[in-house]
Coordinates of C-alpha atoms and ligand atoms in Angstrom, one line a residue:
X1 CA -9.2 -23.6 -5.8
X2 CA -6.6 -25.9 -6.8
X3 CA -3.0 -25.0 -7.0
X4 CA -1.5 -23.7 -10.3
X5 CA 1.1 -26.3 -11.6
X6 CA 4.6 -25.0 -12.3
X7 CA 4.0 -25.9 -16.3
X8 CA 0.9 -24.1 -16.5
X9 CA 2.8 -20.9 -14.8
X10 CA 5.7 -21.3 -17.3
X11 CA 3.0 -21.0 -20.1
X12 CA 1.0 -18.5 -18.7
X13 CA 3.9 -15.9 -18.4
X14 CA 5.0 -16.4 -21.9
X15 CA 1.4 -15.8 -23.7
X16 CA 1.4 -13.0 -21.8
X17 CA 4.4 -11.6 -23.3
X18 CA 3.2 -12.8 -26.2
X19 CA -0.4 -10.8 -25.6
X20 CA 1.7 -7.7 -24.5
X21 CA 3.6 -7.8 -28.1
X22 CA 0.4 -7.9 -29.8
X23 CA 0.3 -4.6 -28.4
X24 CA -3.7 -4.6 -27.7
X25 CA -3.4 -2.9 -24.4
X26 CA -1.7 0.3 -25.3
X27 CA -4.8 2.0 -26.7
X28 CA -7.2 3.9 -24.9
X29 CA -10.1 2.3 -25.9
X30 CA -8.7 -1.3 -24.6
X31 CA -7.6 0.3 -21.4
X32 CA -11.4 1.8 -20.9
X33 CA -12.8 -1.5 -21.9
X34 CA -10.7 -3.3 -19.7
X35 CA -11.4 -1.5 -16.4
X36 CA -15.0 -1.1 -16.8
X37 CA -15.6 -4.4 -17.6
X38 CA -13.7 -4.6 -14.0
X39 CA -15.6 -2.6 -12.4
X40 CA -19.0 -4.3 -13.8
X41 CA -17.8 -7.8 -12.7
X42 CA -17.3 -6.2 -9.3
X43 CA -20.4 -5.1 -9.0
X44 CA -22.0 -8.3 -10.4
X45 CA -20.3 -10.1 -7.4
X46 CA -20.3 -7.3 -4.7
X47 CA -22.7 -10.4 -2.9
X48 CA -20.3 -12.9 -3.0
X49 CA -17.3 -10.7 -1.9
X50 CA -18.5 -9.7 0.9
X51 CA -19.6 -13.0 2.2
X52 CA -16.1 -14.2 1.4
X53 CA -14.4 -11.6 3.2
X54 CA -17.0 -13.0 6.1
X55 CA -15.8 -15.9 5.8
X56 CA -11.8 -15.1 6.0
X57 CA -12.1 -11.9 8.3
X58 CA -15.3 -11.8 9.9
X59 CA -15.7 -8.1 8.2
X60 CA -18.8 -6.0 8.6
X61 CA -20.9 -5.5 5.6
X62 CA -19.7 -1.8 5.9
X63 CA -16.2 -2.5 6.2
X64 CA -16.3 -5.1 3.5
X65 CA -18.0 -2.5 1.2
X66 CA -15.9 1.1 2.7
X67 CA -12.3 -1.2 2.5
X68 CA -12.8 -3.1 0.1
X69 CA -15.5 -3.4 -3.0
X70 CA -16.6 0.1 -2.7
X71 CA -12.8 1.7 -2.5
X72 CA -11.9 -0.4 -5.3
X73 CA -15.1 0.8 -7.6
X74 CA -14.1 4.2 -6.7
X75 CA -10.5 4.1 -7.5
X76 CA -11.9 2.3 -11.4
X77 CA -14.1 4.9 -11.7
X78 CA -11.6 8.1 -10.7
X79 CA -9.1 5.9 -12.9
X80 CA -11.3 6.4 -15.9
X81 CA -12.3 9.6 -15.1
X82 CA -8.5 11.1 -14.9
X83 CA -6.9 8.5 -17.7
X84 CA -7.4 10.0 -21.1
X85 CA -5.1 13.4 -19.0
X86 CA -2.7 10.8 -17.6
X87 CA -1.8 8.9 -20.7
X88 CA -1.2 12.4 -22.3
X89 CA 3.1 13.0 -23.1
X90 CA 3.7 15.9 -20.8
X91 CA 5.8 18.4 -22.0
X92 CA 8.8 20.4 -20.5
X93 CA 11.4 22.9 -21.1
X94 CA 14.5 22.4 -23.6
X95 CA 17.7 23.4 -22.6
X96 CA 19.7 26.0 -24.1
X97 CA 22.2 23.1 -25.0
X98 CA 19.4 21.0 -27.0
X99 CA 17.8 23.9 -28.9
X100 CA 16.0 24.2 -31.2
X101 CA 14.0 21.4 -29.7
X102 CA 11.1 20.2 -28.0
X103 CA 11.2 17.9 -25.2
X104 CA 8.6 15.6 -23.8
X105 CA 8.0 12.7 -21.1
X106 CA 6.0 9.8 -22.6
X107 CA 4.4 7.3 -20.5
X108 CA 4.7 3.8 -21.7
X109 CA 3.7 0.5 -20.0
X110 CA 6.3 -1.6 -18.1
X111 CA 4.8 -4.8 -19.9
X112 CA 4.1 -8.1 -18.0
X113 CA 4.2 -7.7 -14.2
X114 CA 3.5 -10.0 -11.3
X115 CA 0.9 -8.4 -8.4
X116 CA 1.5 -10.9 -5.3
X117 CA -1.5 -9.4 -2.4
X118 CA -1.5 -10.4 1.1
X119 CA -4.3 -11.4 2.8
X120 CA -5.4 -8.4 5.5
X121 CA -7.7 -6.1 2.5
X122 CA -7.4 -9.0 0.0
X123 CA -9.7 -8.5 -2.1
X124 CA -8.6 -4.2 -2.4
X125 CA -5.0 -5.2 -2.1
X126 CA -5.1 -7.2 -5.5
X127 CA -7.5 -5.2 -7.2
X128 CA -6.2 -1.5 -6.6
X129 CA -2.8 -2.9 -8.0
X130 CA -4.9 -4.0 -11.1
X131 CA -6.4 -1.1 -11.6
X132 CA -3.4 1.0 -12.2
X133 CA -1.5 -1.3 -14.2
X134 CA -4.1 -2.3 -17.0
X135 CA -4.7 1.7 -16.8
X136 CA -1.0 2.2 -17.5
X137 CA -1.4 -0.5 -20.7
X138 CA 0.2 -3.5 -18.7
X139 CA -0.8 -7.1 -18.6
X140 CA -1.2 -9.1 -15.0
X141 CA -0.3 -12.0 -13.5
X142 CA -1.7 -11.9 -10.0
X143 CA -1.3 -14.1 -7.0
X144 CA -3.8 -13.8 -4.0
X145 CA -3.1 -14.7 -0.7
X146 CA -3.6 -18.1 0.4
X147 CA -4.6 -17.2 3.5
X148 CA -7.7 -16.0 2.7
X149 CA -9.2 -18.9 0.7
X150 CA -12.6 -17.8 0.0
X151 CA -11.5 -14.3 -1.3
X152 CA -9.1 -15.8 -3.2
X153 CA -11.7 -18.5 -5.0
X154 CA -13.6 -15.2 -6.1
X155 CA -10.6 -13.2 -7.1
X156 CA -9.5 -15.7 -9.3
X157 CA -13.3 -16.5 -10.7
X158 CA -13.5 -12.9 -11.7
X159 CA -10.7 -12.7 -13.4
X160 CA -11.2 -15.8 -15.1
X161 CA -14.5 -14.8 -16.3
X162 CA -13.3 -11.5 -17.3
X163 CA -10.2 -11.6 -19.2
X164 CA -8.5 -13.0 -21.7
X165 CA -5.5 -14.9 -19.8
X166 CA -2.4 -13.3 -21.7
X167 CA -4.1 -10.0 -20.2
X168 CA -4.8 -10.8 -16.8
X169 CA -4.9 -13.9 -15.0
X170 CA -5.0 -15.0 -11.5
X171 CA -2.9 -17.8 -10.1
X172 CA -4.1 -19.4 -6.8
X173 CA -1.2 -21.0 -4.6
X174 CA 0.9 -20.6 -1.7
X175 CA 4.7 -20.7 -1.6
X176 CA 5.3 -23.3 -4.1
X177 CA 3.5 -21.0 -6.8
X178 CA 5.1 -17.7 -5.5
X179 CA 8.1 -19.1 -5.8
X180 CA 7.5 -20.6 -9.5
X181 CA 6.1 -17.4 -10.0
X182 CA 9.2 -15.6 -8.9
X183 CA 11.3 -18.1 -10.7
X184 CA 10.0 -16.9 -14.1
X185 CA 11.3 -13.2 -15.9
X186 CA 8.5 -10.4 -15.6
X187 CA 8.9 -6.6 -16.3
X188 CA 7.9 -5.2 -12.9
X189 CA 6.7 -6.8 -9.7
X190 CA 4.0 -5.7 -7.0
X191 CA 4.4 -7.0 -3.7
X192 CA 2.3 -5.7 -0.9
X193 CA 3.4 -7.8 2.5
X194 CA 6.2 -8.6 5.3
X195 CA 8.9 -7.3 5.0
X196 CA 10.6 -11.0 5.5
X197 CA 8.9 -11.8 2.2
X198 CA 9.8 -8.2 0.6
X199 CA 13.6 -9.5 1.0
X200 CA 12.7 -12.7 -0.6
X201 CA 10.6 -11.3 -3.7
X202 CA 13.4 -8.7 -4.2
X203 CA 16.1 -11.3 -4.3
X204 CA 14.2 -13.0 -6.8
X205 CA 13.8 -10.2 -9.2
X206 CA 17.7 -9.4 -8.8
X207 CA 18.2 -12.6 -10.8
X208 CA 16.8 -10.8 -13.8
X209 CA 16.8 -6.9 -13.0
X210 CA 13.2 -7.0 -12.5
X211 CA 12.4 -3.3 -10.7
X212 CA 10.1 -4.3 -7.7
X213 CA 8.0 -2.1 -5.7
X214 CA 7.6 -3.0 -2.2
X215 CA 4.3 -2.8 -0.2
X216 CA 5.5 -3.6 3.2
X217 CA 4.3 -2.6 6.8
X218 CA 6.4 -2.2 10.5
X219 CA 5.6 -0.3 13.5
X220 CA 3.4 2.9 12.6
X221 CA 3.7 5.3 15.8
X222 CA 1.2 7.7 16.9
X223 CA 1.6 10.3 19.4
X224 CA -1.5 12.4 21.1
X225 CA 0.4 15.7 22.1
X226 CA -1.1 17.4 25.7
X227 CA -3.2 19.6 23.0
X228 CA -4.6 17.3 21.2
X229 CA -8.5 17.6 20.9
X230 CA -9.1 14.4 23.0
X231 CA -12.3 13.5 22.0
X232 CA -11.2 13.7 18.3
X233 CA -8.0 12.0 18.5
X234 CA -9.6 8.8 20.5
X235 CA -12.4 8.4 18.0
X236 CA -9.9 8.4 15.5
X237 CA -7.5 6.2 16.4
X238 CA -10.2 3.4 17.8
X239 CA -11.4 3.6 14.6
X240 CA -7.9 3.2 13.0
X241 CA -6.4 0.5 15.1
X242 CA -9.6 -1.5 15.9
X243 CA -11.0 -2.0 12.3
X244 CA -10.6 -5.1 10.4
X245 CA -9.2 -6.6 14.4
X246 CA -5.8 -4.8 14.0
X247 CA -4.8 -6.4 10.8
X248 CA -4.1 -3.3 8.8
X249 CA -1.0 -2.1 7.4
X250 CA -0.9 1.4 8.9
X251 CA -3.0 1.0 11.7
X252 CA -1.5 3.1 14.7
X253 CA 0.9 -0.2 16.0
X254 CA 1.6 2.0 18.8
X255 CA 0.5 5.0 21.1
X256 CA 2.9 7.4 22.5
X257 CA 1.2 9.9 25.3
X258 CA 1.9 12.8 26.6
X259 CA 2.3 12.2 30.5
X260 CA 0.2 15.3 31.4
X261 CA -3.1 14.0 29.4
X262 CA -2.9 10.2 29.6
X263 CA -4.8 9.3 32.5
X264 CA -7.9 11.4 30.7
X265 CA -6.7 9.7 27.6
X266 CA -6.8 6.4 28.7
X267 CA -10.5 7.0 30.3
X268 CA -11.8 8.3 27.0
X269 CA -9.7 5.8 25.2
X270 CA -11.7 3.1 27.3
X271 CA -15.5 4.5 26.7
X272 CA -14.8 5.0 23.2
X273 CA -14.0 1.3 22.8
X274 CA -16.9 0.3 25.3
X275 CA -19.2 2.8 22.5
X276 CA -18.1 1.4 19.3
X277 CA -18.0 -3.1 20.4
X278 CA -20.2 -3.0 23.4
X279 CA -19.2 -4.5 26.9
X280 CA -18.1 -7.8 24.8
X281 CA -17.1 -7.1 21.2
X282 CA -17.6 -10.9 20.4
X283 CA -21.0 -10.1 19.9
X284 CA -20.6 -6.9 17.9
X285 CA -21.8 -6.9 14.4
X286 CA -19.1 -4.3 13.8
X287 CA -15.9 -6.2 15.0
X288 CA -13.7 -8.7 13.0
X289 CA -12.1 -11.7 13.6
X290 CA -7.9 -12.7 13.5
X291 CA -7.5 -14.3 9.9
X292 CA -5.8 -17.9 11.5
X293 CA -5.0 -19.4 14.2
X294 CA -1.6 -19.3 14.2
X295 CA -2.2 -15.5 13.8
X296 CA -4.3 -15.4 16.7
X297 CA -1.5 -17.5 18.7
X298 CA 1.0 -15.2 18.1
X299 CA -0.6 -12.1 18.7
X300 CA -1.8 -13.5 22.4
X301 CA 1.9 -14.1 23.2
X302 CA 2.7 -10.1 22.7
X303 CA 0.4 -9.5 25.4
X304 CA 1.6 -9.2 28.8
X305 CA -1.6 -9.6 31.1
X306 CA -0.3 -7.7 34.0
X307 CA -0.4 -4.4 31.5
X308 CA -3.7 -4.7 30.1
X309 CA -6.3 -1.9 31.1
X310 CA -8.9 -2.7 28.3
X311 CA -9.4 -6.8 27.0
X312 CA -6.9 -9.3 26.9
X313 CA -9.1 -12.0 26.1
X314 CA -9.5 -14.4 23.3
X315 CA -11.8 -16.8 22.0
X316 CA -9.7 -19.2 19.7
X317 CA -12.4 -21.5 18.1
X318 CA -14.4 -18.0 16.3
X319 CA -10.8 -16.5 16.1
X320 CA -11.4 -13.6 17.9
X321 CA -9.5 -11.2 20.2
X322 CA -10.8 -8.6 22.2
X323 CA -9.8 -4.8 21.6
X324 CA -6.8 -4.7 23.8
X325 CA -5.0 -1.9 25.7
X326 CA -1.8 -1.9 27.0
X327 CA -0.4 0.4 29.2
X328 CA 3.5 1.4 31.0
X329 CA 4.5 -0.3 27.7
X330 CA 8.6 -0.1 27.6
X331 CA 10.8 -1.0 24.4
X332 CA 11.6 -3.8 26.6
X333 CA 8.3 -5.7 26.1
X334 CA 7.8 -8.1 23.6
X335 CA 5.1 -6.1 21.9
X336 CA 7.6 -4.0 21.2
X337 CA 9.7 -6.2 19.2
X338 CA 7.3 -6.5 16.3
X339 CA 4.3 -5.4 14.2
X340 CA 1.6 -6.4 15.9
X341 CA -1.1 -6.9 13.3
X342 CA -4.1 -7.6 15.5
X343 CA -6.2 -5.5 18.1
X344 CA -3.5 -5.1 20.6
X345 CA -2.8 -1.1 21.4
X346 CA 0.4 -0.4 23.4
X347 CA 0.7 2.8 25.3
X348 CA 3.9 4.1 25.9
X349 CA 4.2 7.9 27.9
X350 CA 6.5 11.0 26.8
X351 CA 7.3 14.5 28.3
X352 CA 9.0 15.9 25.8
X353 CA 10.3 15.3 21.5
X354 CA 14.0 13.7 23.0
X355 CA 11.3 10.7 24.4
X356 CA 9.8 10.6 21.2
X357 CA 12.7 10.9 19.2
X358 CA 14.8 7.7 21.4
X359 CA 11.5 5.2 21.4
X360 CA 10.8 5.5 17.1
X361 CA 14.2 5.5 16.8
X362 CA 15.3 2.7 18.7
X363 CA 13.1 0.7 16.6
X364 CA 14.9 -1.1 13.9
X365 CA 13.0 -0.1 10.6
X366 CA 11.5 3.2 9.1
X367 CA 7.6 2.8 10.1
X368 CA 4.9 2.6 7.4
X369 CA 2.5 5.6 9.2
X370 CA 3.2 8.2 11.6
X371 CA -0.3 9.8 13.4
X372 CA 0.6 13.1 15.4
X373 CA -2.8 14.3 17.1
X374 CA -1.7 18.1 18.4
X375 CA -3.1 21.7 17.7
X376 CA 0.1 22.8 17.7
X377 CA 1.7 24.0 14.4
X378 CA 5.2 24.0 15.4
X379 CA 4.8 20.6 16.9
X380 CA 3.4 18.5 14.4
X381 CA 5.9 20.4 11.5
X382 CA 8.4 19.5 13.7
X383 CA 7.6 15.7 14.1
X384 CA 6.4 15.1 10.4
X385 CA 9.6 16.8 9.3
X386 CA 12.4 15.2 11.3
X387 CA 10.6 11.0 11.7
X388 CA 11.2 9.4 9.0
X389 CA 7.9 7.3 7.2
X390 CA 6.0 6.6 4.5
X391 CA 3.1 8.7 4.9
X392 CA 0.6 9.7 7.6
X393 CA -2.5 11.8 9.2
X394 CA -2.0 15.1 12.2
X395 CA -4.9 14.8 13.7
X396 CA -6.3 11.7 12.1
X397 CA -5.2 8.3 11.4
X398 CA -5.4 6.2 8.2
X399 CA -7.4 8.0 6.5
X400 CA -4.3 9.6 4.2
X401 CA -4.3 6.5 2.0
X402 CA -8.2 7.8 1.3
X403 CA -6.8 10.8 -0.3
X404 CA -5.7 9.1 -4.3
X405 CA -4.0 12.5 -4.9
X406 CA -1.4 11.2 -2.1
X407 CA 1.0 9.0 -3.2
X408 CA 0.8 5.9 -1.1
X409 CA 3.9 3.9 0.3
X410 CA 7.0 3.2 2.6
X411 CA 10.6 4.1 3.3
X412 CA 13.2 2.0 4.0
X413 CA 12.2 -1.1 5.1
X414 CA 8.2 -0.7 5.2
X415 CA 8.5 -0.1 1.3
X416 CA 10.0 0.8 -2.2
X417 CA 7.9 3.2 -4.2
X418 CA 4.4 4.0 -4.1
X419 CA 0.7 4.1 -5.8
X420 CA -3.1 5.1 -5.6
X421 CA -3.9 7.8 -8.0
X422 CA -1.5 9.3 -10.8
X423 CA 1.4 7.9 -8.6
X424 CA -0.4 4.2 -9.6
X425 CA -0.5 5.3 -13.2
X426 CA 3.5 6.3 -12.7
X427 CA 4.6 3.2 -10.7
X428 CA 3.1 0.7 -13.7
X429 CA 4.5 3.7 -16.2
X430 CA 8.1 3.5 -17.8
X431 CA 8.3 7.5 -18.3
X432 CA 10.5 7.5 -21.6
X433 CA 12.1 10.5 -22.2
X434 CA 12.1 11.9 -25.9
X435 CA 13.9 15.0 -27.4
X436 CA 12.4 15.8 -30.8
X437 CA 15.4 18.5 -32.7
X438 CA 14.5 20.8 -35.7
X439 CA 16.2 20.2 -38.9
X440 CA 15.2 23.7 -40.3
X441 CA 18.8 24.4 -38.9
X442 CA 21.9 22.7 -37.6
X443 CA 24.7 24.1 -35.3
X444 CA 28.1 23.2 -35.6
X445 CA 29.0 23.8 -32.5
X446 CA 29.0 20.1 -31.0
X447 CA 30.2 18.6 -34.4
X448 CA 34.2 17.7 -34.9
X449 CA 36.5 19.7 -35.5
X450 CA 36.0 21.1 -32.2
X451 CA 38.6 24.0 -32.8
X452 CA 37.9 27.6 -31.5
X453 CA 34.8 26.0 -30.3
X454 CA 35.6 25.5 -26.6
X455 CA 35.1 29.0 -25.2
X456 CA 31.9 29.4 -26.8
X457 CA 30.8 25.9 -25.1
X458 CA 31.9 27.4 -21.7
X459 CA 30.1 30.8 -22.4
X460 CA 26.6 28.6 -22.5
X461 CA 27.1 26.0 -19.6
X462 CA 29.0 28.2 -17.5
Ligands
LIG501 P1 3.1 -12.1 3.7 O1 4.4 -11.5 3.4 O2 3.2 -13.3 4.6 O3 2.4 -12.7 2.4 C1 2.2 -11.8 1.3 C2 2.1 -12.6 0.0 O4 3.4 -13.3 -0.1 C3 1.1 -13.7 0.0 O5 0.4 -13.7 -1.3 C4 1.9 -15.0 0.2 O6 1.3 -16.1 -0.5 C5 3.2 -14.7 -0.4 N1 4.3 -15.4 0.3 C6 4.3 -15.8 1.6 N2 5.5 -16.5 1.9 C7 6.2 -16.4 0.7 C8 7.5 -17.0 0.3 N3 8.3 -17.6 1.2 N4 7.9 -16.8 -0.9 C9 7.1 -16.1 -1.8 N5 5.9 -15.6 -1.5 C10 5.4 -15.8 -0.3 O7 2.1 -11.0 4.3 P2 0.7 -11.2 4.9 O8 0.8 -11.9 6.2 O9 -0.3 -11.6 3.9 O10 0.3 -9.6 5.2 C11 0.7 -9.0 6.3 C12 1.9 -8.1 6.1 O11 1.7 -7.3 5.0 C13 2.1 -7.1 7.2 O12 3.5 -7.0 7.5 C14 1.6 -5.8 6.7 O13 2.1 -4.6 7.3 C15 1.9 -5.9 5.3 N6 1.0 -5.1 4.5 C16 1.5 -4.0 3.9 C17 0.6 -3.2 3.1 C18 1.0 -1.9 2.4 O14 0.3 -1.4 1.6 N7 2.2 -1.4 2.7 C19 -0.8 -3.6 3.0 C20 -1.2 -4.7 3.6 C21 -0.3 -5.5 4.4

């Protein structure tokens, strides 16, 4: 699809304001309308999707379906099932100092935002965004990842086919339209990506107070405790790290082991991969493939050959790398240094919480996930309570962001603020705080002149 030229953008962004003023997408009704027509025109091209995201990721009909078009008809459907509740004013208590009086929160759309995706769950990661703002009244402007070209061609054909531009429309592009995109004055803006383009997107909206919410990833630990249910934890964690080759947000980036356990870890670590991809997961039906090559490049140079027990090997003309483990893994390696996005799984060994505590926290940023597979109570309170993350799984891995009732999201530097579920609905929401007084009477305590007033004021806020 052809570039969006900076004109176009400029024009684009102010119908949309102009649409948002018409004030069409506050109602119910529109809302409704507008996310079930969504959620038909996904269905109409569930086909095409999935042989796009073939194309760009090499992803399994099932993963295509579980990750992407299926989550995303899900999260319309549980969108319209909870919304009518959601848009509902909620009410709380008055003070004492406001009474007579009743108070209520208002949710009110932010108005025109930008939704910039990345390209790892391309098609979810635009559309999940989309979902919650048109069901918080917004309009869109949303820019898929270049990255993924034959995703993006259908994103933007969907949109185009289903809504009227000043509600939602798609802009194709790389860093020439981001940045025209970025250039122009929005209400809110979406980003879900690195956290070297996070800094560059926030910048940008600090040139016109535009609140942001950042999306953004970094190095999710995950530690399998000496009493961890073994069999469990490496079922889980295959599936989390191996799935879409790597390239997920919170897939565990690294294992830390429990010294007294690793060696039958690492052996059921190693059938469970063998099980799930076969002796050569190139020609597994189940397996992706690295989105570029530059991607695949780089991931190759994190991996240090004499330290890998399971893979190692790549094929660069079908842009795929093996399922990769890593083992004696020190902070001092270089797949250490960043997120590693791609199939490689780094095994580092503890003893005790202190080993723990010095390797997350020698890393420089807050991580996305934690994963803590223990039976232990005290343990995994412990660790979930005193590491700080976004969110995360005991005794599973991933599978939190399944869960819409949990808010979705980072701290620090893997994110600002978070969605899925009502926390969507709140992140596209401006909650506008009202305070409705009687008039059947009027104190005169807070009125001038204030005389012989001032110990009665004390008396009620004291
Ligand atoms: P990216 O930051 O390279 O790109 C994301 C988006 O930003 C793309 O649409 C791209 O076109 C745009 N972009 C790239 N360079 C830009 C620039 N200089 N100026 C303006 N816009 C620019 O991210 P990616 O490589 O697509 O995705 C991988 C990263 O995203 C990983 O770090 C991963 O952890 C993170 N991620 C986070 C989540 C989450 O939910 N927290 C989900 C998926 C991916």
């Amino acid at each position: 699809m052809t570039p969006t030229p900076r004109p176009q953008i400029d024009l684009l962004v102010r119908n949309q304001h102009h649409f948002f003023n018409t004030r069409e997408t506050l109602g119910y009704e529109s809302r409704k309308n507008s996310l079930e027509r969504l959620r038909t025109a996904i269905k109409t091209h569930e086909g095409a999707i999935h042989s796009a995201l073939k194309k760009d990721l090499g992803k399994p009909e099932f993963e295509a379906y579980g990750t992407e078009t299926g989550i995303c008809i899900h999260d319309i459907t549980q969108t319209l099932k909870h919304l009518k509740k959601w848009m509902r004013p909620k009410r709380v208590p008055t003070s004492i100092l406001v009474q007579p009086g009743k108070s209520r929160i208002l949710y009110t759309p932010l108005g025109v935002n930008l939704i910039i995706a990345p390209y790892n769950y391309p098609f979810q990661l635009a559309m999940a965004p989309l979902t919650a703002a048109i069901a918080a009244g917004n309009t869109v402007v949303l820019k898929p990842s270049e990255m993924t070209p034959n995703t993006s061609n259908i994103i933007c054909k969907i949109i185009g086919d289903t809504f009227d531009p000043g509600l939602v429309a798609a802009v194709p592009g790389e860093v020439e339209q981001t940045t025209a995109l970025l250039a122009q004055k929005f209400d809110h803006i979406f980003f879900t990506g690195s956290t070297r383009v996070g800094t560059i997107v926030m910048q940008a909206a600090a040139q016109n107070l535009t609140p942001v919410t950042l999306e953004l990833g970094g190095k999710s630990p995950c530690i399998v405790h000496h009493d961890a249910n073994l069999d469990i934890a490496v079922k889980r964690i295959v599936r989390g790290k191996f799935i879409n080759a790597g390239q997920t947000c919170v897939a565990p980036d690294y294992l830390l082991v429990h010294k007294s356990i690793k060696k039958a870890f690492l052996k059921k670590l190693t059938q469970r991969i063998l099980d799930c991809f076969g002796k050569d997961a190139r020609t597994s039906p189940d397996y992706g493939r690295i989105v570029n090559h530059d991607h695949l490049k780089r991931i190759m140079a994190l991996i240090d050959p004499a330290k890998v027990i399971v893979g190692g090997k790549a094929h660069e003309n079908e842009r795929f790398i093996a399922p990769t483990v890593m083992d004696n893994v020190t902070l001092d390696d270089t797949v250490m240094k960043e997120e590693i996005f791609g199939p490689v799984l780094p095994i580092i060994e503890y003893e005790n919480l202190e080993d723990i505590y010095r390797t997350v926290q020698a890393l420089p940023h807050h991580p996305l996930a934690c994963y803590i597979f223990s039976g232990n109570k005290t343990f995994q309170d412990t660790l979930t309570s005193t590491i700080r993350f976004g969110g995360g799984c005991i005794n599973n891995s991933l599978m939190h962001l399944a869960n819409p009732h949990l808010p979705f999201g980072g701290v620090g530097q893997s994110g600002i603020g978070a969605y899925h579920g009502f926390s969507g609905f709140e992140c596209f929401s401006h909650k506008k705080a009202i305070l409705k007084s009687d008039t059947w009477i009027d104190l005169p305590l807070f009125y001038p002149p204030y005389k012989n007033k001032l110990s009665f004021l004390r008396k009620i806020m004291g």
